[in-house]
JSON list of C-alpha atoms in Angstrom, two decimals:
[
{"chain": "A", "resi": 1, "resn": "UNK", "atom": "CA", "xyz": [105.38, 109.47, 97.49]},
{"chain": "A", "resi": 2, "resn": "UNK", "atom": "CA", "xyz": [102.85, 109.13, 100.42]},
{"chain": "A", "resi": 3, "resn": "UNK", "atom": "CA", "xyz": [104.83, 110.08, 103.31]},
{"chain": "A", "resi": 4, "resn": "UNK", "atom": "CA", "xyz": [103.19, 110.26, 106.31]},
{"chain": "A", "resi": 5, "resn": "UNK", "atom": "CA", "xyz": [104.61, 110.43, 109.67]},
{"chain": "A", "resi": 6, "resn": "UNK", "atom": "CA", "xyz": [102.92, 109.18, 113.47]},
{"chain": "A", "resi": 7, "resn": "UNK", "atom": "CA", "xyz": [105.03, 111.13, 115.99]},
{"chain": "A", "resi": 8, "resn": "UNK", "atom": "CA", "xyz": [103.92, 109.45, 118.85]},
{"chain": "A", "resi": 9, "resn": "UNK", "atom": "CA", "xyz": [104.86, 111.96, 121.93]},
{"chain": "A", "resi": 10, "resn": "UNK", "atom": "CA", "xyz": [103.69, 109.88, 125.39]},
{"chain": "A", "resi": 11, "resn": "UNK", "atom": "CA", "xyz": [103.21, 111.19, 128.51]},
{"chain": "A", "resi": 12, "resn": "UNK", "atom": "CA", "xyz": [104.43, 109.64, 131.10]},
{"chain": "A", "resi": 13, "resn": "UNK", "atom": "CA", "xyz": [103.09, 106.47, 132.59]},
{"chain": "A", "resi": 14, "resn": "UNK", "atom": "CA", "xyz": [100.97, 105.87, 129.48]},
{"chain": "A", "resi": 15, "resn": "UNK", "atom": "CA", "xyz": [102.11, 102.98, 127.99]},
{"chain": "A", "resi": 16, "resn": "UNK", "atom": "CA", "xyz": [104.65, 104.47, 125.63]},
{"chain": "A", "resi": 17, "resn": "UNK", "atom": "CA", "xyz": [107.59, 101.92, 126.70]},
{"chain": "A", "resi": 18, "resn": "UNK", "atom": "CA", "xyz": [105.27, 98.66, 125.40]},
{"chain": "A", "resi": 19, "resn": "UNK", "atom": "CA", "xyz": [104.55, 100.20, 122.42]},
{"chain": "A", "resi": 20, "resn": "UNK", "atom": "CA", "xyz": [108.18, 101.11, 121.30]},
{"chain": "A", "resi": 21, "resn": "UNK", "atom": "CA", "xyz": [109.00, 97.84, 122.64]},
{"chain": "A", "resi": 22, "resn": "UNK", "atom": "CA", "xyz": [106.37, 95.91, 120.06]},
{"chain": "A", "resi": 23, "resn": "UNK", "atom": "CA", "xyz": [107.23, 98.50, 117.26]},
{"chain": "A", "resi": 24, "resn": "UNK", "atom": "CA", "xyz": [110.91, 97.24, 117.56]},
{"chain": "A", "resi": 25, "resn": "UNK", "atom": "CA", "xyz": [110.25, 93.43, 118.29]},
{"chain": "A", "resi": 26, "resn": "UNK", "atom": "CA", "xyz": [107.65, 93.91, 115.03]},
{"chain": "A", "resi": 27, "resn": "UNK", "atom": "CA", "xyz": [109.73, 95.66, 112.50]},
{"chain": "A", "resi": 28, "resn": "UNK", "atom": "CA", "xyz": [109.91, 93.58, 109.66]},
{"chain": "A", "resi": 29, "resn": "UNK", "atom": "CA", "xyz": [106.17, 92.72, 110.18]},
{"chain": "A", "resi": 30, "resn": "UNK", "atom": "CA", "xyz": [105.61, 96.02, 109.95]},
{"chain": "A", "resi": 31, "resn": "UNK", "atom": "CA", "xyz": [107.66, 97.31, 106.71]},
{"chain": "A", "resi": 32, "resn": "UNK", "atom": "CA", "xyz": [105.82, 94.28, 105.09]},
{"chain": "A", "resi": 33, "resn": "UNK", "atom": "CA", "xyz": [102.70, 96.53, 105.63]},
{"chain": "A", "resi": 34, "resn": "UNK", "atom": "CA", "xyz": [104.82, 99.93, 104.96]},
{"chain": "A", "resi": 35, "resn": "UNK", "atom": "CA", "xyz": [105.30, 100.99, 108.22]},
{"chain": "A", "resi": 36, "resn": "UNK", "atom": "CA", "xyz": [108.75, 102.20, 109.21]},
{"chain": "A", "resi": 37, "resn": "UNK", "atom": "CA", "xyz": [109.84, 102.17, 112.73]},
{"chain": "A", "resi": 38, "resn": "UNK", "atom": "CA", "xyz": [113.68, 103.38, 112.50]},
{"chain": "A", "resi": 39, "resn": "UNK", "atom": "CA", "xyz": [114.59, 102.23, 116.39]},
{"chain": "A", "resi": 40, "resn": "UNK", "atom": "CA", "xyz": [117.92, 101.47, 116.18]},
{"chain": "A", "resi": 41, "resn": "UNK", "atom": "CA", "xyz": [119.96, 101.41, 118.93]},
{"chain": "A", "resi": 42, "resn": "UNK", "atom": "CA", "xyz": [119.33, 104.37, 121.00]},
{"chain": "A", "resi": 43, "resn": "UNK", "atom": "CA", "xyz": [118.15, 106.32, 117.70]},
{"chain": "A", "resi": 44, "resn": "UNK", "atom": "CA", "xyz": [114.87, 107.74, 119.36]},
{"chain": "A", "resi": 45, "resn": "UNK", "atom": "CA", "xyz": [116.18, 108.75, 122.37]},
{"chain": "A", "resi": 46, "resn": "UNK", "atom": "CA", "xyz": [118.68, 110.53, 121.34]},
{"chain": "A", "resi": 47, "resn": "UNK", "atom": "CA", "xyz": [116.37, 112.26, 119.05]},
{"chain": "A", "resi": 48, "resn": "UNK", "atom": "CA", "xyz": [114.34, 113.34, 121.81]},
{"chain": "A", "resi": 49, "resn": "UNK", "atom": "CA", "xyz": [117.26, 114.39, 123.86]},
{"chain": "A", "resi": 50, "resn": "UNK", "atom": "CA", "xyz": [118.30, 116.48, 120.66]},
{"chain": "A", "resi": 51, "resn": "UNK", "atom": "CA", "xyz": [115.03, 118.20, 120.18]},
{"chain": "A", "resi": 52, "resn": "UNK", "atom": "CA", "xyz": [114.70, 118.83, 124.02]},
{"chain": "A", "resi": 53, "resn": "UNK", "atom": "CA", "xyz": [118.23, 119.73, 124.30]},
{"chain": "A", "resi": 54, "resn": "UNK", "atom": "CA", "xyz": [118.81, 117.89, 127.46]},
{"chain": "A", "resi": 55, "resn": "UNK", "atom": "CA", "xyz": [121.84, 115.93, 126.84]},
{"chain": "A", "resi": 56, "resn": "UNK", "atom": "CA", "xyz": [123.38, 117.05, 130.27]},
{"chain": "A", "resi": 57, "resn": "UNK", "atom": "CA", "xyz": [120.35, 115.97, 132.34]},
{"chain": "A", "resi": 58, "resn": "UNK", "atom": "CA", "xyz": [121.26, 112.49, 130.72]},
{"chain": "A", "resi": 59, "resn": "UNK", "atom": "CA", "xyz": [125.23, 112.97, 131.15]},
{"chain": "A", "resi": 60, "resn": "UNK", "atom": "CA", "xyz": [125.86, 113.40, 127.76]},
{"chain": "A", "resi": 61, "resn": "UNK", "atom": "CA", "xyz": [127.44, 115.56, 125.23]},
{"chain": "A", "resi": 62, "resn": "UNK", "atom": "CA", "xyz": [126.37, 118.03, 123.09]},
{"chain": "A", "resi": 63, "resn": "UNK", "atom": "CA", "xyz": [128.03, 116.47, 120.19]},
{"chain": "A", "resi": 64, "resn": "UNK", "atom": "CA", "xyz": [127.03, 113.02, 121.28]},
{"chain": "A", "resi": 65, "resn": "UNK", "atom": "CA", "xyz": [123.22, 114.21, 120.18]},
{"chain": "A", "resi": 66, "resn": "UNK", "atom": "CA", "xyz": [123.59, 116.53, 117.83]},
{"chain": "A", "resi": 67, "resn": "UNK", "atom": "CA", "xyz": [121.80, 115.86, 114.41]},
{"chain": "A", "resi": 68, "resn": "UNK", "atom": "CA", "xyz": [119.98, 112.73, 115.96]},
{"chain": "A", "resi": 69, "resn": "UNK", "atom": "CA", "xyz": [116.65, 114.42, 115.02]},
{"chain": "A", "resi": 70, "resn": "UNK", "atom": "CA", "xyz": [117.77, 115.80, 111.52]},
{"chain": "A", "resi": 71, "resn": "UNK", "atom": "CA", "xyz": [119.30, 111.97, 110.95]},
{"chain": "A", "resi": 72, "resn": "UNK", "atom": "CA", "xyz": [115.83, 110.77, 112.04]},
{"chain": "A", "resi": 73, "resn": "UNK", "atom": "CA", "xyz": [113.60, 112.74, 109.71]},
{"chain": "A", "resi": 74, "resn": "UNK", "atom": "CA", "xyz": [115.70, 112.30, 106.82]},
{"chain": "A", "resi": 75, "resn": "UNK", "atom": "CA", "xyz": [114.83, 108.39, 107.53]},
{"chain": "A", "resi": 76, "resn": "UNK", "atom": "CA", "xyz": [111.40, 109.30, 106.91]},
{"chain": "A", "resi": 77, "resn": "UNK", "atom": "CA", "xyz": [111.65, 111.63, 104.35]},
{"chain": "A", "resi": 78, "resn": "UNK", "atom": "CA", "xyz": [113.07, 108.90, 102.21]},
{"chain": "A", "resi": 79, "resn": "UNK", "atom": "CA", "xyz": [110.40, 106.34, 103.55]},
{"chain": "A", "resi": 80, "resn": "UNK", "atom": "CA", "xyz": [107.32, 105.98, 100.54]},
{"chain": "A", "resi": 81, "resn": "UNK", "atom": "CA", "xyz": [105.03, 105.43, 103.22]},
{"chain": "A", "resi": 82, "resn": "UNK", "atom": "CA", "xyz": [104.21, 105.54, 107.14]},
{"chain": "A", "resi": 83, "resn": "UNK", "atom": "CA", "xyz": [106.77, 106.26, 109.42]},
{"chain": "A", "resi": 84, "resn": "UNK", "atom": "CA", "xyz": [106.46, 106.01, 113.53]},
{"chain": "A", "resi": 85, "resn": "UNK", "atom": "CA", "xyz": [108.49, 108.49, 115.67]},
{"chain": "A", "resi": 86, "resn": "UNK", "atom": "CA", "xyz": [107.93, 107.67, 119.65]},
{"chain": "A", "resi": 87, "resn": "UNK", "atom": "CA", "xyz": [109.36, 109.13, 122.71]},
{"chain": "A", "resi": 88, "resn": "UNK", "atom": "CA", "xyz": [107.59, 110.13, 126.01]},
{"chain": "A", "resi": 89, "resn": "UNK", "atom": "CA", "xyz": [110.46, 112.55, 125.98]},
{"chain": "A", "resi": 90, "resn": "UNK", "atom": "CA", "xyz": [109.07, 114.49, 123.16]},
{"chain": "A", "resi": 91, "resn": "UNK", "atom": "CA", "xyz": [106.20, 114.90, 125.62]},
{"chain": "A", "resi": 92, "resn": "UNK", "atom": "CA", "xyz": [107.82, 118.04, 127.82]},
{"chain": "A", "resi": 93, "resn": "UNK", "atom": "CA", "xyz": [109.38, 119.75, 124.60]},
{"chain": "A", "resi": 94, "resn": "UNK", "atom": "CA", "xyz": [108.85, 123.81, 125.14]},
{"chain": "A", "resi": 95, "resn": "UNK", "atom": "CA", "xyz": [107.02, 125.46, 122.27]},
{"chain": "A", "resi": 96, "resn": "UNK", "atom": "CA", "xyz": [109.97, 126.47, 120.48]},
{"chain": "A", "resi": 97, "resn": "UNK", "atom": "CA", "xyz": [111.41, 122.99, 120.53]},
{"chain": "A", "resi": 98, "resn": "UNK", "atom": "CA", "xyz": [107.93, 121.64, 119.06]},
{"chain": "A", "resi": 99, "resn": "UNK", "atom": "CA", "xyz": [108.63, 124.45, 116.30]},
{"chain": "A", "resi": 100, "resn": "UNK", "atom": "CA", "xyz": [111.75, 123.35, 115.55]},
{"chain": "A", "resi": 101, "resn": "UNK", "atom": "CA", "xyz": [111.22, 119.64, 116.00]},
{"chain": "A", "resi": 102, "resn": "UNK", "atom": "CA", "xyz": [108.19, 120.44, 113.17]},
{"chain": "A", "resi": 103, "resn": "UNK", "atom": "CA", "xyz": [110.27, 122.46, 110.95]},
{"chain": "A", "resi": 104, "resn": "UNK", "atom": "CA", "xyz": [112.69, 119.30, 109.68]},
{"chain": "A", "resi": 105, "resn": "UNK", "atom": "CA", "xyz": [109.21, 117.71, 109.18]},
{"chain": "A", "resi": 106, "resn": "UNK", "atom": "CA", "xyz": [107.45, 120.34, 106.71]},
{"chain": "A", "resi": 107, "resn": "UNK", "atom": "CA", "xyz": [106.10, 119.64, 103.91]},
{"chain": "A", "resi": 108, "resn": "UNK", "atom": "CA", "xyz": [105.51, 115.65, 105.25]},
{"chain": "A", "resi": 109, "resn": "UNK", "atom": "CA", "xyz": [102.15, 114.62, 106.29]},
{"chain": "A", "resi": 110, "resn": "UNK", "atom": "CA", "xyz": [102.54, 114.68, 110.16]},
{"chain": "A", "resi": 111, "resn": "UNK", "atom": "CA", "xyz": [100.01, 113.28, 112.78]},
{"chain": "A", "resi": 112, "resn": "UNK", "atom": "CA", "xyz": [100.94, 113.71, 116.40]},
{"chain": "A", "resi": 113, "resn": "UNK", "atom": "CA", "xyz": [99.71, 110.93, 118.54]},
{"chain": "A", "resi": 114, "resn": "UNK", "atom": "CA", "xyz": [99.97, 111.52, 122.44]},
{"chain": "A", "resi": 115, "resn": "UNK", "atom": "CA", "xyz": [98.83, 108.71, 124.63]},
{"chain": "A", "resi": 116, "resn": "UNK", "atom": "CA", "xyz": [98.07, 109.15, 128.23]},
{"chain": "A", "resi": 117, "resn": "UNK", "atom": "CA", "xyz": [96.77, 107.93, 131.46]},
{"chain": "A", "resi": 118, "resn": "UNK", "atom": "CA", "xyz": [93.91, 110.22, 131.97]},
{"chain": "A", "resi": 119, "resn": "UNK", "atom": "CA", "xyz": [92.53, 113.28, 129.15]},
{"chain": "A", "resi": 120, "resn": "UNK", "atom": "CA", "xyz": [91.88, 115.33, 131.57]},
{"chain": "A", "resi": 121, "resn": "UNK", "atom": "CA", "xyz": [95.49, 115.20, 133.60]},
{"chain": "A", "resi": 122, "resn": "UNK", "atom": "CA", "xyz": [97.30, 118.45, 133.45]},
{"chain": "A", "resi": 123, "resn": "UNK", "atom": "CA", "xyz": [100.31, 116.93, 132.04]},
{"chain": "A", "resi": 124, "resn": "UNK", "atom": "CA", "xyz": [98.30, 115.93, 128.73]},
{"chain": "A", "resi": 125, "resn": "UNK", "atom": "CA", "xyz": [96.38, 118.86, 128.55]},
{"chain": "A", "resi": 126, "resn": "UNK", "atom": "CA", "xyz": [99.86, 121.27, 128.38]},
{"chain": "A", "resi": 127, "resn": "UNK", "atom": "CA", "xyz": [101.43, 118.24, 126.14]},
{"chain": "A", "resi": 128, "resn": "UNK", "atom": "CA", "xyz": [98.46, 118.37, 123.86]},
{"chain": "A", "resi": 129, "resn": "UNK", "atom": "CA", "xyz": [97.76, 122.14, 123.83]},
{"chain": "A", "resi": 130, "resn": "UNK", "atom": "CA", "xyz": [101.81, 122.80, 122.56]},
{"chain": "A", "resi": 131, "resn": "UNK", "atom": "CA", "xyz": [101.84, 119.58, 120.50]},
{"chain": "A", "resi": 132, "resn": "UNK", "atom": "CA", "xyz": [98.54, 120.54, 118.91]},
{"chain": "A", "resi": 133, "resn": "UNK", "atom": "CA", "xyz": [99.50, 124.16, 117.43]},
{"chain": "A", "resi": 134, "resn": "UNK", "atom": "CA", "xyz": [101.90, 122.50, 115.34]},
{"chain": "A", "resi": 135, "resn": "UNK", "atom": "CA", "xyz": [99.20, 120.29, 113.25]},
{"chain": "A", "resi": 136, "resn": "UNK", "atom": "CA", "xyz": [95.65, 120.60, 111.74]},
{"chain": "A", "resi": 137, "resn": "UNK", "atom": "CA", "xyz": [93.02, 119.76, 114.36]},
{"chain": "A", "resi": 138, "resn": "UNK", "atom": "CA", "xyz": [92.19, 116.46, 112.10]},
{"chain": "A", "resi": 139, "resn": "UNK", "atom": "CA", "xyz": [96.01, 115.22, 112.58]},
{"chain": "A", "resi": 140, "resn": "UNK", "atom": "CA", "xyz": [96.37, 115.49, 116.15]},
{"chain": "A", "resi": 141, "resn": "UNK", "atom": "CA", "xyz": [95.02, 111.51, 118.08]},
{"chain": "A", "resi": 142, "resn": "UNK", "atom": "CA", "xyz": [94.78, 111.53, 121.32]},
{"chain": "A", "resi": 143, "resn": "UNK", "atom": "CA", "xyz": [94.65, 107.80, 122.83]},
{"chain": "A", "resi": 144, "resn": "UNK", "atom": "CA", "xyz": [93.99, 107.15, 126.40]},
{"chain": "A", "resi": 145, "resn": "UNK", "atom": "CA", "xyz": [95.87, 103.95, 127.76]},
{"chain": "A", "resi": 146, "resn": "UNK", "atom": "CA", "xyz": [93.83, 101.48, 129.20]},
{"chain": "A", "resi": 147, "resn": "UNK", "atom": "CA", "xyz": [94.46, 100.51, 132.82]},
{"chain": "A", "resi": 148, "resn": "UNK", "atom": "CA", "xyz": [94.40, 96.81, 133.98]},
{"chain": "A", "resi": 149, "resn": "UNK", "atom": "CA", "xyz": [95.48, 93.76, 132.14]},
{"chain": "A", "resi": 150, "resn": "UNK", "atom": "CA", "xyz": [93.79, 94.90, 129.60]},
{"chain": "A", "resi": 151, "resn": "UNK", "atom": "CA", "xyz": [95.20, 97.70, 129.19]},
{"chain": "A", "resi": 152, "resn": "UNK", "atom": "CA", "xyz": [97.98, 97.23, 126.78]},
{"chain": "A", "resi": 153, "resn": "UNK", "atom": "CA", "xyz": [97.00, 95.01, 124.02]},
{"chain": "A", "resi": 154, "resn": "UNK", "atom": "CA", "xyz": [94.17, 97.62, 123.98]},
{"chain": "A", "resi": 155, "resn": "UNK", "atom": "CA", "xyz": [96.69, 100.59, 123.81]},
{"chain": "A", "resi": 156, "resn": "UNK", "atom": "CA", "xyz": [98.86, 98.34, 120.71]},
{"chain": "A", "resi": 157, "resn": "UNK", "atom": "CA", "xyz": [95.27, 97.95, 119.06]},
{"chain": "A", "resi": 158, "resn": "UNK", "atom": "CA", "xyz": [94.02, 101.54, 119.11]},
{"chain": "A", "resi": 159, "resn": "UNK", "atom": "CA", "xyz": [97.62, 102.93, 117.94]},
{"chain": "A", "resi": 160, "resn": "UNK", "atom": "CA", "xyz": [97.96, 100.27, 114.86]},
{"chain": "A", "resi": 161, "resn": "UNK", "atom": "CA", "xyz": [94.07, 101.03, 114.16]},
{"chain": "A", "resi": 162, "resn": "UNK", "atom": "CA", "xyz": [95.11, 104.86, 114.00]},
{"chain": "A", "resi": 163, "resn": "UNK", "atom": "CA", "xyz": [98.16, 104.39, 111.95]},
{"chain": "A", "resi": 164, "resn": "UNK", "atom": "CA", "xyz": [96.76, 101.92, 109.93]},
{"chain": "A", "resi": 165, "resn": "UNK", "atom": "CA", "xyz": [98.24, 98.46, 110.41]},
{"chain": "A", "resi": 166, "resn": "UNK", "atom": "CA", "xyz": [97.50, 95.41, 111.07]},
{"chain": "A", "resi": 167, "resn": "UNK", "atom": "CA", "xyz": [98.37, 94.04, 114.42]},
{"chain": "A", "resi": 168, "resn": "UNK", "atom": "CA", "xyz": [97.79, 90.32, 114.16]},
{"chain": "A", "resi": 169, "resn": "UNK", "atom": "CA", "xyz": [100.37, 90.49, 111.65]},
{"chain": "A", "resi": 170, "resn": "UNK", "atom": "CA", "xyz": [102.81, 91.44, 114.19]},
{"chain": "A", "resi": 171, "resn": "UNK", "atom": "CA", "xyz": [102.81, 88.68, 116.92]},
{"chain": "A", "resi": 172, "resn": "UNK", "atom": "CA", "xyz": [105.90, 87.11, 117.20]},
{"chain": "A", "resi": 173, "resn": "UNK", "atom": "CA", "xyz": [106.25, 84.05, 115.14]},
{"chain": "A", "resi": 174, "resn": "UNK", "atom": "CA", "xyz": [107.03, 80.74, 116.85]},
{"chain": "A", "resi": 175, "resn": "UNK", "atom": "CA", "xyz": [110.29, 79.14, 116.25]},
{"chain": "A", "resi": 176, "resn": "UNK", "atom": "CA", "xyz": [111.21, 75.63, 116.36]},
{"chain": "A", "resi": 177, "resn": "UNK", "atom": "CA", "xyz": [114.76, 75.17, 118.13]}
]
């Protein structure tokens, strides 16, 4: 199998909500090209809220989140080929909780992608310094979203170049009512 796995940790304000939004709106386009983006329901954030371990801040339940993350990386285990994980939540996880989040992942071919609004923002440099120690330098991407009206279709472009799709092949199809 050739499992590999972008977990796509965004700090804030960098885009991250129109790129889960196109990953979900383009799923089948995208497990024609082998790309699984397992966004179900609430799947991801509760994932993040499990590795975080802030269901109260969110008025939830331990048991309510519990296992979301395991559930999640079990999806990808079992995926024979590239598999997008995306939360800007994952983007304040404490060392420990990176560890952890890592550990259901070992042994699978993880790249951490963290997009932000500025490199050089204090925010991204603590995200990418704890996300960082948990991957080879050569699988941690860094992606700085575009500002303007630009900005976004340059953001989708750069992440499907770095994961290794083909985003044309993704626009929603027209439908004839």
């Amino acid at each position: 199998m050739d499992q590999r796995v972008y977990l796509h940790v965004g700090v804030h304000k960098s885009g991250t909500p129109h790129l889960q939004s196109r990953m979900a709106r383009s799923g089948a386009a995208l497990r024609e090209q082998g790309v699984l983006y397992p966004a179900a329901g609430s799947q991801m954030f509760l994932s993040a809220v499990d590795v975080r371990d802030t269901c109260r801040a969110w008025g939830l339940r331990r048991r309510d989140v519990r296992g979301s993350w395991d559930r999640l990386c079990r999806t990808a285990r079992h995926h024979d080929g590239v598999t997008v994980i995306s939360h800007e939540l994952f983007a304040g996880a404490a060392p420990r909780q990176v560890v952890a989040a890592m550990t259901m992942l070992r042994g699978v071919d993880v790249h951490v992608v963290v997009s932000t609004p500025d490199q050089e923002h204090p925010t991204t440099v603590e995200t990418v310094n704890r996300w960082g120690r948990a991957v080879p330098p050569s699988r941690l991407h860094v992606l700085c979203a575009p500002t303007g009206p630009t900005g976004h279709p340059q953001l989708w472009q750069d992440f499907a170049d770095l994961v290794g799709f083909d985003p044309a092949r993704t626009a929603p199809r027209a439908t004839i009512d």
